[in-house]
Coordinates of C-alpha atoms and ligand atoms in Angstrom, one line a residue:
Chain A
M188 CA -4.5 11.6 -120.9
T189 CA -2.9 8.9 -122.5
K190 CA -2.3 5.8 -120.3
V191 CA -1.1 2.6 -121.5
L192 CA -1.5 -0.6 -120.1
L193 CA 1.3 -3.1 -121.0
V194 CA 0.5 -7.2 -120.7
A195 CA 3.7 -8.8 -119.5
E196 CA 5.0 -12.2 -121.0
H197 CA 6.4 -14.5 -118.7
D198 CA 6.3 -18.1 -118.2
G199 CA 5.9 -18.4 -114.3
A200 CA 9.6 -17.9 -113.4
Q201 CA 10.9 -15.7 -116.0
L202 CA 9.8 -12.5 -117.4
N203 CA 10.4 -12.8 -121.1
L204 CA 12.8 -10.3 -122.7
A205 CA 9.8 -9.3 -125.1
T206 CA 8.2 -7.2 -122.4
A207 CA 11.1 -5.0 -122.1
K208 CA 11.1 -4.2 -125.7
A209 CA 7.4 -3.5 -125.8
L210 CA 8.0 -1.1 -122.9
S211 CA 10.3 1.1 -124.7
C212 CA 7.2 1.2 -127.5
A213 CA 4.8 2.1 -124.7
T214 CA 6.8 4.6 -122.7
Q215 CA 7.2 6.4 -126.5
I216 CA 3.5 6.5 -126.2
G217 CA 2.9 7.6 -122.8
E218 CA 2.6 6.8 -119.0
T219 CA 3.0 2.9 -118.7
D220 CA 1.7 0.4 -116.3
V221 CA 2.4 -3.0 -116.5
V222 CA 0.4 -5.8 -115.9
V223 CA 1.4 -9.5 -114.8
F224 CA -1.4 -12.3 -114.9
C225 CA 0.1 -14.9 -113.0
D226 CA -0.3 -17.6 -109.8
G227 CA 2.3 -16.1 -107.6
A228 CA 5.1 -15.3 -109.6
N229 CA 6.6 -12.7 -107.3
A230 CA 10.0 -12.9 -109.4
V231 CA 8.4 -12.1 -112.5
C232 CA 7.2 -9.2 -110.7
D233 CA 9.8 -8.1 -109.6
A234 CA 11.7 -8.1 -112.6
A235 CA 9.3 -6.2 -114.1
A236 CA 9.7 -3.7 -111.6
K237 CA 13.2 -2.9 -112.4
L238 CA 12.6 -2.0 -116.0
S239 CA 12.6 1.7 -116.6
G240 CA 10.0 3.6 -117.7
A241 CA 7.4 1.5 -116.1
Q242 CA 4.8 3.5 -113.7
R243 CA 3.3 0.7 -111.8
I244 CA 3.7 -3.2 -111.8
L245 CA -0.1 -4.7 -111.4
K246 CA -0.4 -8.0 -110.0
V247 CA -3.2 -9.9 -111.1
S248 CA -2.5 -13.5 -109.3
R249 CA -5.4 -16.3 -109.0
S250 CA -5.1 -20.0 -109.9
E251 CA -6.8 -19.5 -113.7
N252 CA -3.7 -17.5 -114.6
A253 CA -1.2 -20.0 -114.3
K254 CA -1.0 -20.7 -117.6
P255 CA -1.4 -18.0 -120.7
L256 CA -4.9 -18.8 -121.9
A257 CA -6.4 -16.5 -124.3
A258 CA -9.9 -17.2 -123.7
V259 CA -9.1 -16.5 -119.8
F260 CA -6.8 -13.9 -120.1
A261 CA -8.7 -11.5 -122.4
P262 CA -11.9 -11.0 -120.4
Q263 CA -9.7 -9.7 -117.7
I264 CA -7.5 -7.2 -119.8
A265 CA -10.8 -5.8 -121.3
E266 CA -12.1 -5.4 -117.8
M267 CA -9.0 -3.4 -116.8
A268 CA -9.2 -1.5 -120.0
A269 CA -11.4 1.0 -118.7
D270 CA -8.7 3.2 -117.0
Y271 CA -6.5 3.1 -120.2
T272 CA -6.5 4.8 -123.3
H273 CA -3.9 2.1 -124.8
I274 CA -3.8 -1.5 -124.1
L275 CA -0.1 -3.2 -125.6
V276 CA 1.4 -6.6 -125.8
P277 CA 4.2 -7.9 -127.7
S278 CA 3.9 -9.2 -131.0
T279 CA 5.0 -12.9 -130.0
T280 CA 3.0 -16.0 -130.2
F281 CA 1.8 -15.0 -126.6
G282 CA 0.3 -11.8 -127.7
K283 CA -1.0 -12.7 -131.3
D284 CA -3.2 -15.3 -129.3
I285 CA -4.5 -12.8 -126.7
Q286 CA -4.4 -9.6 -128.2
P287 CA -7.3 -9.9 -130.9
R288 CA -9.5 -11.2 -128.3
V289 CA -9.4 -8.2 -126.2
A290 CA -9.9 -6.0 -129.4
A291 CA -12.9 -7.7 -130.0
L292 CA -14.4 -7.7 -126.5
L293 CA -13.6 -3.9 -126.7
G294 CA -15.2 -3.2 -130.4
A295 CA -12.1 -1.9 -131.3
P296 CA -9.8 -2.3 -134.4
Q297 CA -6.2 -3.9 -133.5
V298 CA -3.0 -2.7 -134.7
S299 CA -0.6 -5.8 -135.2
D300 CA 2.9 -5.3 -135.4
I301 CA 3.9 -1.7 -134.5
M302 CA 7.3 -1.2 -135.6
S303 CA 7.4 2.7 -134.8
V304 CA 5.5 5.3 -133.1
E305 CA 4.7 8.3 -134.9
G306 CA 2.2 9.9 -132.5
P307 CA 0.0 8.7 -129.7
R308 CA -2.5 7.3 -132.4
K309 CA -0.5 7.1 -135.1
F310 CA 1.8 4.0 -136.1
K311 CA 3.9 2.3 -138.9
R312 CA 3.6 -1.5 -139.2
P313 CA 4.7 -3.7 -141.8
I314 CA 2.4 -5.9 -143.9
Y315 CA 2.8 -8.2 -146.9
A316 CA 5.6 -10.0 -145.4
G317 CA 7.4 -6.8 -144.7
N318 CA 7.5 -5.8 -148.2
V319 CA 5.5 -2.7 -147.5
I320 CA 5.3 -0.3 -144.6
V321 CA 2.0 1.5 -143.9
T322 CA 1.2 4.0 -141.7
I323 CA -1.8 3.4 -139.6
D324 CA -4.2 6.3 -138.0
V325 CA -6.3 5.2 -135.1
P326 CA -9.6 6.9 -135.0
E327 CA -10.0 8.9 -131.7
A328 CA -13.6 6.7 -131.2
A329 CA -11.8 3.8 -130.6
K330 CA -9.1 2.5 -127.7
V331 CA -5.9 2.0 -128.9
V332 CA -5.3 -1.9 -129.2
G333 CA -2.0 -3.1 -130.7
T334 CA 1.1 -5.4 -130.5
V335 CA 4.4 -4.4 -130.5
R336 CA 7.1 -5.9 -133.1
T337 CA 9.8 -6.7 -130.8
A338 CA 12.6 -6.3 -133.3
S339 CA 12.2 -2.8 -133.6
F340 CA 12.9 -1.7 -130.2
K341 CA 15.8 -1.9 -127.8
A342 CA 15.1 -3.4 -124.5
A343 CA 14.2 -1.0 -121.7
D344 CA 16.9 -0.8 -118.9
G345 CA 16.9 -2.5 -115.7
G346 CA 17.6 -0.6 -112.3
A347 CA 14.5 0.8 -111.4
S348 CA 12.4 0.0 -108.7
A349 CA 8.6 0.5 -109.6
E350 CA 5.9 -0.3 -107.1
V351 CA 4.0 -3.8 -107.4
V352 CA 0.6 -3.5 -106.6
N353 CA -1.7 -6.3 -106.1
V354 CA -5.3 -5.9 -108.1
S355 CA -8.0 -8.2 -108.2
V356 CA -9.9 -8.3 -111.4
D357 CA -13.5 -10.2 -110.7
T358 CA -14.7 -11.3 -114.4
D359 CA -16.2 -14.6 -114.8
L360 CA -13.6 -16.8 -116.4
P361 CA -14.6 -19.5 -119.0
T362 CA -13.6 -23.0 -118.5
H363 CA -14.0 -24.2 -122.2
T364 CA -10.3 -24.3 -122.6
R365 CA -7.5 -26.3 -120.9
Y366 CA -4.1 -26.3 -120.9
I367 CA -2.0 -29.5 -120.9
A368 CA 1.5 -29.2 -121.7
L369 CA 4.5 -27.2 -123.0
E370 CA 6.6 -29.5 -125.0
A371 CA 9.7 -27.1 -125.0
H372 CA 12.8 -28.2 -126.6
A373 CA 15.7 -27.6 -123.9
S374 CA 18.7 -25.8 -125.3
E375 CA 21.8 -24.8 -123.8
R376 CA 22.0 -22.0 -126.4
P377 CA 21.0 -18.3 -126.3
D378 CA 17.4 -17.5 -126.8
L379 CA 16.9 -16.9 -130.5
Q380 CA 14.5 -13.9 -129.8
S381 CA 17.3 -12.1 -127.5
A382 CA 20.9 -13.3 -129.2
N383 CA 23.0 -11.1 -130.6
R384 CA 24.6 -13.3 -132.7
V385 CA 22.7 -16.1 -134.7
V386 CA 23.5 -19.1 -137.0
S387 CA 20.5 -20.4 -139.3
G388 CA 20.7 -23.4 -141.3
G389 CA 18.3 -24.1 -144.3
R390 CA 17.3 -27.2 -146.6
G391 CA 21.0 -26.9 -148.0
V392 CA 22.5 -28.4 -144.8
G393 CA 20.6 -31.9 -145.9
S394 CA 19.8 -33.6 -142.7
A395 CA 19.3 -33.2 -138.7
E396 CA 22.5 -35.1 -138.5
N397 CA 24.3 -32.2 -140.6
F398 CA 22.7 -29.6 -138.3
A399 CA 25.3 -30.6 -135.6
L400 CA 27.6 -28.4 -137.9
I401 CA 25.3 -25.3 -137.5
Y402 CA 24.9 -26.1 -133.6
S403 CA 29.0 -26.3 -133.4
L404 CA 29.6 -23.0 -135.1
A405 CA 26.9 -21.3 -133.1
D406 CA 28.4 -22.9 -129.7
K407 CA 31.9 -21.4 -130.9
I408 CA 30.7 -17.7 -131.2
G409 CA 27.9 -18.1 -128.5
A410 CA 25.2 -17.5 -130.7
A411 CA 21.5 -19.0 -131.0
A412 CA 20.8 -21.4 -133.6
G413 CA 18.0 -20.9 -136.2
A414 CA 16.4 -22.1 -139.4
S415 CA 14.6 -21.7 -142.4
R416 CA 11.2 -23.1 -142.8
A417 CA 12.3 -25.5 -145.4
A418 CA 14.5 -26.9 -142.4
V419 CA 11.6 -27.0 -139.9
D420 CA 9.4 -28.9 -142.5
A421 CA 12.2 -31.4 -143.4
G422 CA 12.2 -32.6 -139.9
Y423 CA 16.2 -31.3 -139.3
V424 CA 15.1 -28.8 -136.6
P425 CA 11.8 -28.3 -133.9
N426 CA 9.5 -25.4 -135.2
D427 CA 10.8 -22.9 -132.5
M428 CA 13.8 -22.6 -134.7
Q429 CA 11.8 -21.3 -137.6
V430 CA 12.7 -17.5 -138.4
G431 CA 10.7 -15.4 -141.2
Q432 CA 7.4 -14.4 -141.5
T433 CA 5.3 -16.9 -140.2
G434 CA 8.4 -18.0 -137.4
K435 CA 10.5 -15.6 -135.4
I436 CA 11.3 -11.9 -136.2
I437 CA 14.6 -11.2 -134.8
A438 CA 17.6 -8.5 -135.0
P439 CA 20.7 -9.8 -133.8
D440 CA 24.1 -7.9 -134.7
L441 CA 25.1 -10.9 -136.5
Y442 CA 23.2 -13.2 -138.6
I443 CA 25.2 -16.2 -140.4
A444 CA 22.7 -17.7 -143.1
V445 CA 23.8 -21.4 -144.1
G446 CA 22.2 -22.8 -147.1
I447 CA 19.5 -20.7 -147.0
S448 CA 18.1 -19.4 -150.3
G449 CA 16.7 -16.1 -149.1
A450 CA 13.1 -16.3 -150.0
I451 CA 11.3 -12.8 -148.9
Q452 CA 9.3 -14.8 -146.0
H453 CA 12.5 -15.6 -144.6
L454 CA 14.3 -12.2 -145.2
T455 CA 11.0 -10.5 -143.3
G456 CA 12.7 -12.2 -140.2
I457 CA 15.9 -10.8 -140.2
K458 CA 15.7 -7.3 -141.9
D459 CA 16.8 -5.7 -139.0
A460 CA 19.7 -7.4 -138.6
G461 CA 22.8 -5.8 -137.9
T462 CA 25.4 -7.8 -140.4
I463 CA 24.2 -10.4 -142.4
V464 CA 26.5 -13.3 -143.7
A465 CA 25.4 -15.6 -146.2
I466 CA 27.1 -18.7 -147.1
N467 CA 25.4 -20.9 -150.1
K468 CA 27.0 -22.7 -153.4
D469 CA 24.9 -21.0 -155.6
G470 CA 25.9 -17.6 -156.2
E471 CA 22.7 -16.7 -157.5
A472 CA 21.1 -16.9 -154.4
P473 CA 18.7 -14.3 -153.5
I474 CA 20.1 -14.1 -150.2
F475 CA 23.1 -12.3 -151.4
G476 CA 21.2 -9.7 -152.5
V477 CA 20.7 -8.7 -148.9
A478 CA 23.9 -9.7 -147.3
D479 CA 26.5 -7.7 -146.3
L480 CA 29.2 -10.3 -146.4
G481 CA 28.8 -13.5 -148.8
L482 CA 30.5 -16.7 -149.4
V483 CA 30.0 -18.6 -152.5
G484 CA 30.7 -22.3 -151.7
D485 CA 29.9 -25.7 -150.6
L486 CA 29.0 -25.3 -146.7
F487 CA 30.4 -28.5 -146.0
A488 CA 33.7 -27.2 -146.3
I489 CA 33.4 -23.7 -145.4
V490 CA 31.3 -24.2 -142.1
P491 CA 34.2 -26.1 -140.4
E492 CA 37.0 -24.2 -141.5
L493 CA 35.1 -21.1 -140.5
E494 CA 34.7 -22.4 -136.9
K495 CA 38.2 -22.9 -136.8
Q496 CA 39.5 -20.0 -137.9
L497 CA 37.1 -18.3 -135.4
G498 CA 38.9 -20.0 -132.7
Chain B
M89 CA -21.0 -31.5 -137.5
K90 CA -20.5 -28.9 -140.4
I91 CA -17.3 -27.2 -140.9
I92 CA -17.2 -23.8 -142.1
V93 CA -13.5 -22.7 -143.4
C94 CA -12.9 -19.0 -143.9
I95 CA -11.0 -18.4 -147.3
K96 CA -9.5 -15.0 -148.4
R97 CA -8.3 -13.7 -151.8
V98 CA -5.1 -12.4 -151.8
I99 CA -2.1 -11.6 -153.9
D100 CA -0.3 -15.0 -154.6
Y101 CA 2.9 -15.6 -152.2
N102 CA 5.1 -16.2 -155.3
V103 CA 4.1 -12.4 -156.4
R104 CA 6.9 -9.4 -155.5
V105 CA 4.2 -7.1 -154.1
Q106 CA 4.4 -3.4 -156.0
I107 CA 3.3 -0.3 -154.2
N108 CA 1.2 2.1 -156.6
R109 CA 1.8 5.2 -158.1
E110 CA -0.4 7.3 -155.1
G111 CA 1.1 5.7 -152.6
D112 CA -2.4 4.6 -151.0
G113 CA -2.4 1.1 -152.0
V114 CA -0.5 -2.1 -153.9
V115 CA -0.8 -3.1 -157.7
T116 CA -3.5 -5.6 -158.2
D117 CA -4.2 -5.1 -161.7
G118 CA -3.1 -8.4 -163.8
V119 CA -1.7 -9.5 -160.4
K120 CA -1.9 -13.2 -159.8
M121 CA -4.3 -13.9 -157.0
S122 CA -4.6 -17.0 -154.7
V123 CA -6.1 -18.5 -151.7
N124 CA -4.6 -17.4 -148.5
P125 CA -2.0 -20.4 -148.2
F126 CA -3.0 -20.7 -144.5
D127 CA -6.6 -21.0 -145.7
E128 CA -6.1 -23.6 -147.9
I129 CA -4.1 -25.7 -145.5
A130 CA -8.0 -25.0 -143.4
V131 CA -9.8 -26.4 -146.2
E132 CA -7.4 -29.8 -146.3
E133 CA -8.2 -30.2 -142.6
A134 CA -11.8 -29.7 -142.9
L135 CA -11.9 -32.2 -145.6
R136 CA -9.8 -34.9 -143.9
I137 CA -11.8 -34.5 -140.5
R138 CA -14.8 -34.9 -143.0
E139 CA -13.2 -37.7 -144.7
R140 CA -12.5 -39.5 -141.4
G141 CA -16.3 -39.4 -140.8
E142 CA -16.3 -36.8 -138.1
A143 CA -18.5 -34.0 -139.9
E144 CA -20.4 -34.2 -142.3
E145 CA -20.4 -30.8 -144.3
V146 CA -17.3 -28.3 -145.3
I147 CA -18.8 -24.8 -145.9
A148 CA -16.4 -22.3 -147.6
V149 CA -16.9 -19.1 -146.9
S150 CA -15.4 -15.6 -148.2
V151 CA -15.9 -11.8 -147.6
G152 CA -14.9 -9.7 -150.7
T153 CA -15.7 -8.7 -153.8
S154 CA -17.4 -10.9 -156.3
Q155 CA -13.8 -12.0 -157.7
S156 CA -13.6 -14.1 -154.6
Q157 CA -15.9 -16.6 -156.3
Q158 CA -12.6 -17.8 -157.7
Q159 CA -11.1 -18.8 -154.9
L160 CA -14.3 -20.2 -153.2
R161 CA -14.4 -22.6 -156.6
T162 CA -10.9 -23.4 -155.7
A163 CA -12.3 -24.7 -152.3
L164 CA -15.0 -26.2 -153.9
A165 CA -12.8 -28.2 -156.4
M166 CA -10.4 -29.4 -153.3
G167 CA -13.7 -31.2 -151.9
A168 CA -16.2 -28.8 -150.1
D169 CA -19.7 -29.3 -150.3
R170 CA -20.9 -25.7 -150.6
A171 CA -19.8 -22.0 -150.6
I172 CA -21.0 -18.6 -149.5
L173 CA -20.0 -15.2 -150.6
I174 CA -20.4 -12.3 -148.6
E175 CA -20.1 -9.6 -151.3
T176 CA -18.6 -6.1 -150.6
D177 CA -16.3 -3.6 -152.6
D178 CA -14.9 -2.0 -149.6
D179 CA -11.9 -2.5 -147.4
M180 CA -12.8 -5.3 -144.8
Q181 CA -10.3 -4.9 -141.7
P182 CA -10.5 -8.0 -139.6
L183 CA -13.1 -6.5 -137.1
V184 CA -15.7 -6.4 -139.5
V185 CA -14.9 -9.8 -141.1
A186 CA -15.3 -11.4 -137.5
R187 CA -18.4 -9.7 -137.1
V188 CA -19.6 -11.3 -140.4
F189 CA -18.3 -14.5 -139.6
Q190 CA -20.3 -14.1 -136.2
K191 CA -23.8 -13.8 -138.4
L192 CA -22.7 -16.9 -140.2
V193 CA -22.3 -19.1 -137.3
E194 CA -25.4 -17.9 -136.1
R195 CA -27.0 -19.0 -138.9
E196 CA -25.1 -22.2 -139.8
K197 CA -24.3 -23.3 -136.0
P198 CA -20.9 -25.0 -137.2
G199 CA -19.1 -27.4 -134.6
L200 CA -15.8 -26.1 -136.0
V201 CA -14.4 -23.0 -138.0
L202 CA -11.1 -23.4 -139.5
M203 CA -9.6 -20.6 -140.9
G204 CA -5.8 -19.5 -141.5
K205 CA -3.7 -18.2 -138.6
Q206 CA -2.5 -15.3 -140.5
A207 CA -3.6 -13.8 -144.3
I208 CA -0.4 -12.7 -146.1
D209 CA -1.9 -9.6 -147.3
D210 CA -2.5 -7.4 -143.9
D211 CA -0.4 -10.0 -142.1
A212 CA -3.1 -9.1 -139.0
N213 CA -3.6 -12.6 -137.3
Q214 CA -6.7 -11.4 -135.7
T215 CA -9.9 -12.7 -137.2
G216 CA -10.3 -15.9 -135.4
Q217 CA -9.3 -14.6 -132.3
M218 CA -11.7 -12.0 -132.7
L219 CA -14.8 -14.6 -134.1
A220 CA -14.0 -16.8 -131.1
A221 CA -14.3 -13.8 -128.6
L222 CA -17.6 -12.5 -130.3
W223 CA -18.7 -16.2 -130.5
N224 CA -17.6 -16.4 -126.5
R225 CA -16.0 -20.0 -127.7
P226 CA -12.2 -21.4 -127.2
Q227 CA -10.0 -20.4 -130.0
A228 CA -6.6 -22.6 -130.8
T229 CA -4.2 -20.3 -133.1
S230 CA -1.3 -21.4 -134.9
A231 CA -2.6 -25.3 -134.7
S232 CA 0.0 -27.6 -136.4
K233 CA -1.9 -30.9 -135.1
L234 CA -5.6 -31.3 -134.4
E235 CA -7.6 -34.1 -132.9
L236 CA -11.5 -34.2 -132.1
T237 CA -12.7 -36.2 -129.7
G238 CA -16.7 -35.7 -129.7
D239 CA -17.7 -32.7 -127.9
S240 CA -14.2 -31.5 -127.4
A241 CA -10.5 -31.3 -129.2
R242 CA -7.1 -31.4 -128.8
A243 CA -4.6 -29.0 -130.6
T244 CA -1.0 -28.6 -130.9
R245 CA -0.3 -25.0 -131.2
E246 CA 3.2 -23.6 -132.2
V247 CA 4.4 -21.2 -129.9
D248 CA 7.3 -19.5 -129.4
A249 CA 8.8 -21.7 -126.9
G250 CA 8.1 -25.1 -128.7
L251 CA 4.8 -26.8 -129.1
E252 CA 1.8 -26.2 -126.7
V253 CA -1.2 -28.7 -126.1
I254 CA -4.5 -27.4 -125.4
E255 CA -8.2 -29.2 -125.1
F256 CA -10.9 -27.2 -125.2
D257 CA -14.7 -27.8 -126.2
L258 CA -16.5 -27.5 -129.2
P259 CA -17.8 -25.2 -131.1
A260 CA -14.7 -23.5 -131.3
V261 CA -12.2 -21.5 -133.7
V262 CA -9.3 -23.5 -134.7
T263 CA -6.1 -21.2 -136.9
T264 CA -3.8 -23.0 -139.0
D265 CA -0.2 -23.3 -139.3
L266 CA 1.8 -24.1 -142.0
R267 CA 2.8 -27.5 -140.7
L268 CA -0.9 -29.0 -139.9
N269 CA -1.1 -30.8 -143.4
E270 CA -0.2 -30.4 -146.8
P271 CA -2.8 -29.5 -149.0
R272 CA -4.0 -31.7 -151.8
F273 CA -3.9 -30.9 -155.8
V274 CA -7.0 -29.9 -157.4
K275 CA -7.4 -32.0 -160.2
M276 CA -9.4 -31.2 -163.5
P277 CA -12.3 -33.6 -162.9
D278 CA -12.6 -31.5 -159.6
I279 CA -12.8 -28.6 -161.2
M280 CA -15.5 -29.2 -163.4
K281 CA -17.7 -30.5 -160.5
A282 CA -16.9 -27.8 -158.6
K283 CA -19.1 -25.6 -161.3
R284 CA -22.0 -27.5 -160.3
K285 CA -21.7 -27.0 -156.5
P286 CA -23.7 -24.5 -155.0
M287 CA -22.5 -21.1 -154.2
E288 CA -24.8 -18.7 -152.6
T289 CA -23.8 -14.7 -152.5
I290 CA -24.9 -12.5 -149.7
A291 CA -24.5 -8.7 -149.9
L292 CA -22.9 -7.2 -146.7
S293 CA -25.5 -4.8 -146.6
E294 CA -28.2 -7.5 -145.9
L295 CA -26.6 -8.9 -143.0
S296 CA -27.0 -5.7 -140.9
I297 CA -23.7 -6.0 -139.3
D298 CA -22.6 -3.4 -136.6
L299 CA -19.6 -1.5 -138.6
P300 CA -16.7 -0.7 -136.2
T301 CA -14.5 2.2 -136.3
Q302 CA -11.9 1.3 -139.3
L303 CA -8.2 2.0 -139.0
A304 CA -7.4 4.4 -141.6
Q305 CA -4.4 3.4 -143.5
S306 CA -1.8 5.5 -145.4
N307 CA 1.4 6.5 -147.1
Y308 CA 2.4 3.0 -148.4
E309 CA 6.1 3.0 -148.4
P310 CA 8.8 0.4 -149.2
P311 CA 11.0 -0.8 -146.3
P312 CA 14.2 0.6 -146.2
E313 CA 16.5 -1.3 -148.3
R314 CA 19.4 -3.6 -147.6
Q315 CA 22.3 -2.9 -149.6
A316 CA 23.6 -6.0 -151.1
G317 CA 27.4 -6.3 -149.4
R318 CA 30.7 -7.8 -150.9
I319 CA 31.4 -11.5 -152.0
V320 CA 34.5 -12.6 -150.2
D321 CA 36.9 -15.3 -151.9
S322 CA 37.4 -17.5 -148.9
V323 CA 37.0 -17.9 -145.2
E324 CA 40.3 -16.1 -144.1
E325 CA 38.8 -13.0 -145.8
L326 CA 35.3 -13.5 -144.5
V327 CA 37.1 -14.0 -140.8
A328 CA 39.0 -10.8 -141.4
A329 CA 35.9 -9.0 -142.5
L330 CA 34.1 -9.9 -139.5
R331 CA 36.6 -9.0 -137.3
E332 CA 36.8 -5.7 -138.7
K333 CA 33.1 -5.2 -138.1
G334 CA 33.6 -6.2 -134.7
V335 CA 30.8 -8.5 -134.5
V336 CA 33.2 -11.5 -133.6
Ligands
FAD619 C1 2.8 -18.5 -146.2 C2 4.2 -19.0 -146.0 C3 4.9 -18.5 -145.1 C4 6.5 -18.9 -145.0 N1 6.9 -18.4 -144.1 C5 8.2 -18.9 -143.8 C6 8.9 -18.5 -142.9 O1 8.5 -17.8 -141.5 N2 10.5 -18.8 -142.9 C7 11.0 -19.4 -143.9 O2 12.5 -19.1 -143.7 N3 10.5 -19.5 -145.2 C8 9.0 -19.2 -145.2 N4 8.3 -19.8 -146.1 C9 9.0 -20.3 -146.7 C10 10.0 -19.9 -148.1 O3 9.0 -19.6 -149.1 C11 10.9 -21.0 -148.8 O4 10.3 -22.0 -149.2 C12 12.2 -21.3 -147.3 O5 12.6 -20.0 -147.0 C13 13.1 -21.7 -148.3 O6 13.9 -22.6 -147.2 P1 15.8 -22.8 -147.8 O7 16.4 -21.6 -148.3 O8 16.3 -23.5 -146.6 O9 15.4 -23.6 -149.2 P2 15.9 -23.8 -150.8 O10 15.1 -22.7 -151.0 O11 15.6 -25.1 -151.0 O12 17.2 -23.3 -150.1 C14 18.3 -24.0 -150.3 C15 19.8 -23.8 -150.5 O13 20.6 -24.0 -149.9 C16 21.6 -24.0 -150.8 N5 22.6 -25.3 -150.5 C17 22.2 -26.6 -151.4 N6 23.3 -27.5 -150.9 C18 24.5 -26.8 -150.0 C19 25.8 -27.0 -150.1 N7 25.9 -28.2 -149.7 N8 26.5 -25.6 -149.6 C20 25.8 -24.5 -149.7 N9 24.5 -24.2 -150.2 C21 23.9 -25.3 -150.3 C22 21.1 -24.2 -151.9 O14 22.0 -23.6 -153.1 C23 19.9 -22.8 -151.9 O15 19.8 -21.8 -152.1 C24 6.8 -19.4 -146.0 C25 6.0 -19.8 -147.3 C26 5.0 -19.5 -147.4 C27 4.1 -20.0 -148.4
AMP620 N1 -12.4 -11.3 -146.2 C1 -11.6 -12.6 -145.5 N2 -12.7 -13.7 -146.2 C2 -12.6 -14.7 -145.6 N3 -11.8 -15.0 -144.9 C3 -11.1 -13.9 -144.3 C4 -11.3 -12.7 -144.5 N4 -10.3 -12.2 -143.9 C5 -9.8 -12.8 -142.8 N5 -10.2 -14.3 -143.3 C6 -9.6 -15.4 -142.7 O1 -8.9 -14.7 -141.3 C7 -7.5 -15.6 -141.3 C8 -7.1 -14.7 -140.6 O2 -6.8 -13.5 -141.4 P1 -6.1 -11.9 -140.7 O3 -6.7 -12.2 -139.4 O4 -6.7 -11.0 -141.6 O5 -4.9 -12.4 -140.9 C9 -7.2 -15.8 -143.0 O6 -6.2 -16.7 -142.9 C10 -8.5 -16.1 -143.2 O7 -8.9 -17.7 -142.8

């Protein structure tokens, strides 16, 4: 029988929305338990218990689990895997760090970035920066170990009330890796990965100061702010704003790309967006090849005007 | 201390990848091949560590066909001291590659293994973590900063929430993110010099690897196309169109 174990992502206080999205994938496969590795974190377990589709919430609370270290979580997940046919985790930097370690401990191949479930052991996933979609069959001999491309799934609804069960996993844990700090850049804006609207700026924006233009438009329409890699590399914005193959893969209802040329590595991050708007002074920019609405011109004139007219 | 750097031969990132007629792979004939961009960053980082006097030797390794020698030569031209090719014509998925690297690590006993966070062909983002697990050593993935301090190291990792700092004992596996460094350009004399550097070739079969189950991959297809929409002439028209779609 198919039994799925989904590893929840959280920061100790809040359940990450990626978990609810990955749960939608998991429940398409079979009955799913959600495991929360934590030190306390009752609020996180309660939030997970509300997600519809989860059978049980397994709480593995021990001091070593206070921070997400792959070398610490992986042996515990591998130990719990005995009772499951499938182990899933969201394909976020959290999941990408942990899951291959689990796969190696289990001697199983890993399916990265599951974008659709074609059968209990059959999935589709993107390769070559999303330019090719390939169908994967996991042989019967192996456990299914995978990461879920969250932009491909809608978040599971709330309103349920699954049971929270305390589970102890007695595995020796390594001490060779120590968590020091997280430098999160505080932002009042919506979270890039779950926002319905995103305004992104590229190299064309020209400077960190000029990004005020992007933030201002974003705030006007309640959007998250994103960026191209070029804008991050140039130091205009922090790394956590990068959208694309090696940044965040997002699927907002509205994506406004400002001064972004539209390299394939960027486009792969926004393929599932509802409406894409491009503002670029170069009418030949590849971004116009995917944009639903394009406006050719100088962003420094267009963006303030757009903000004004949206008022 | 020795550093092992893992180099994968991949289709150059500027190439528009084409699916073959059979739909069971992509076209590679006559296509430009390169060192995986993240691996070039790994080589650069290893060289900088050696140039700071914190390592003595940089060994570039690759698992693949004999043609991967070209990419190993690039690493040697950049400054790696020697290269090892584990030769095979078979499709190599991350768990197999990690088992190969585990053998090499047992043989070479490096203080650090540097590799890319992901190969831009399979976009798997697995091999480094798998090696770390098999080797039972620490990992620092998606590193954008790395400092060695004797027996341990400190890395800044690019994570979704920002920048995470971890400290770990050596030996360890570190995978590179794009902002770790900017790889140097290879100069002509270095290419000539690289031809005389040692390159060892080992057949995969000689390593007696326990071959794990591999995933079956089929039905290569293009992603659903997004149609280009329309170009509007003014901000007014843009706002009207957005309102009509109900997205603002
Ligand atoms: C392995 C690898 C992974 C990568 N991963 C990513 C990724 O995850 N995300 C990502 O974004 N990139 C990624 N890249 C980089 C990518 O290839 C491009 O270099 C990058 O996306 C370009 O960013 P850009 O569009 O902001 O800059 P550019 O390509 O320089 O484009 C700037 C645009 O701004 C326009 N512009 C300039 N001034 C104005 C103005 N006043 N008004 C209006 N328009 C203006 C220009 O016409 C131009 O089109 C990756 C590359 C590699 C090799
Ligand atoms: N066949 C290979 N030969 C050498 N290095 C590899 C190979 N496959 C993967 N790697 C290394 O592992 C990293 C991650 O690859 P992947 O897990 O396939 O995304 C790459 O950036 C390389 O450094």
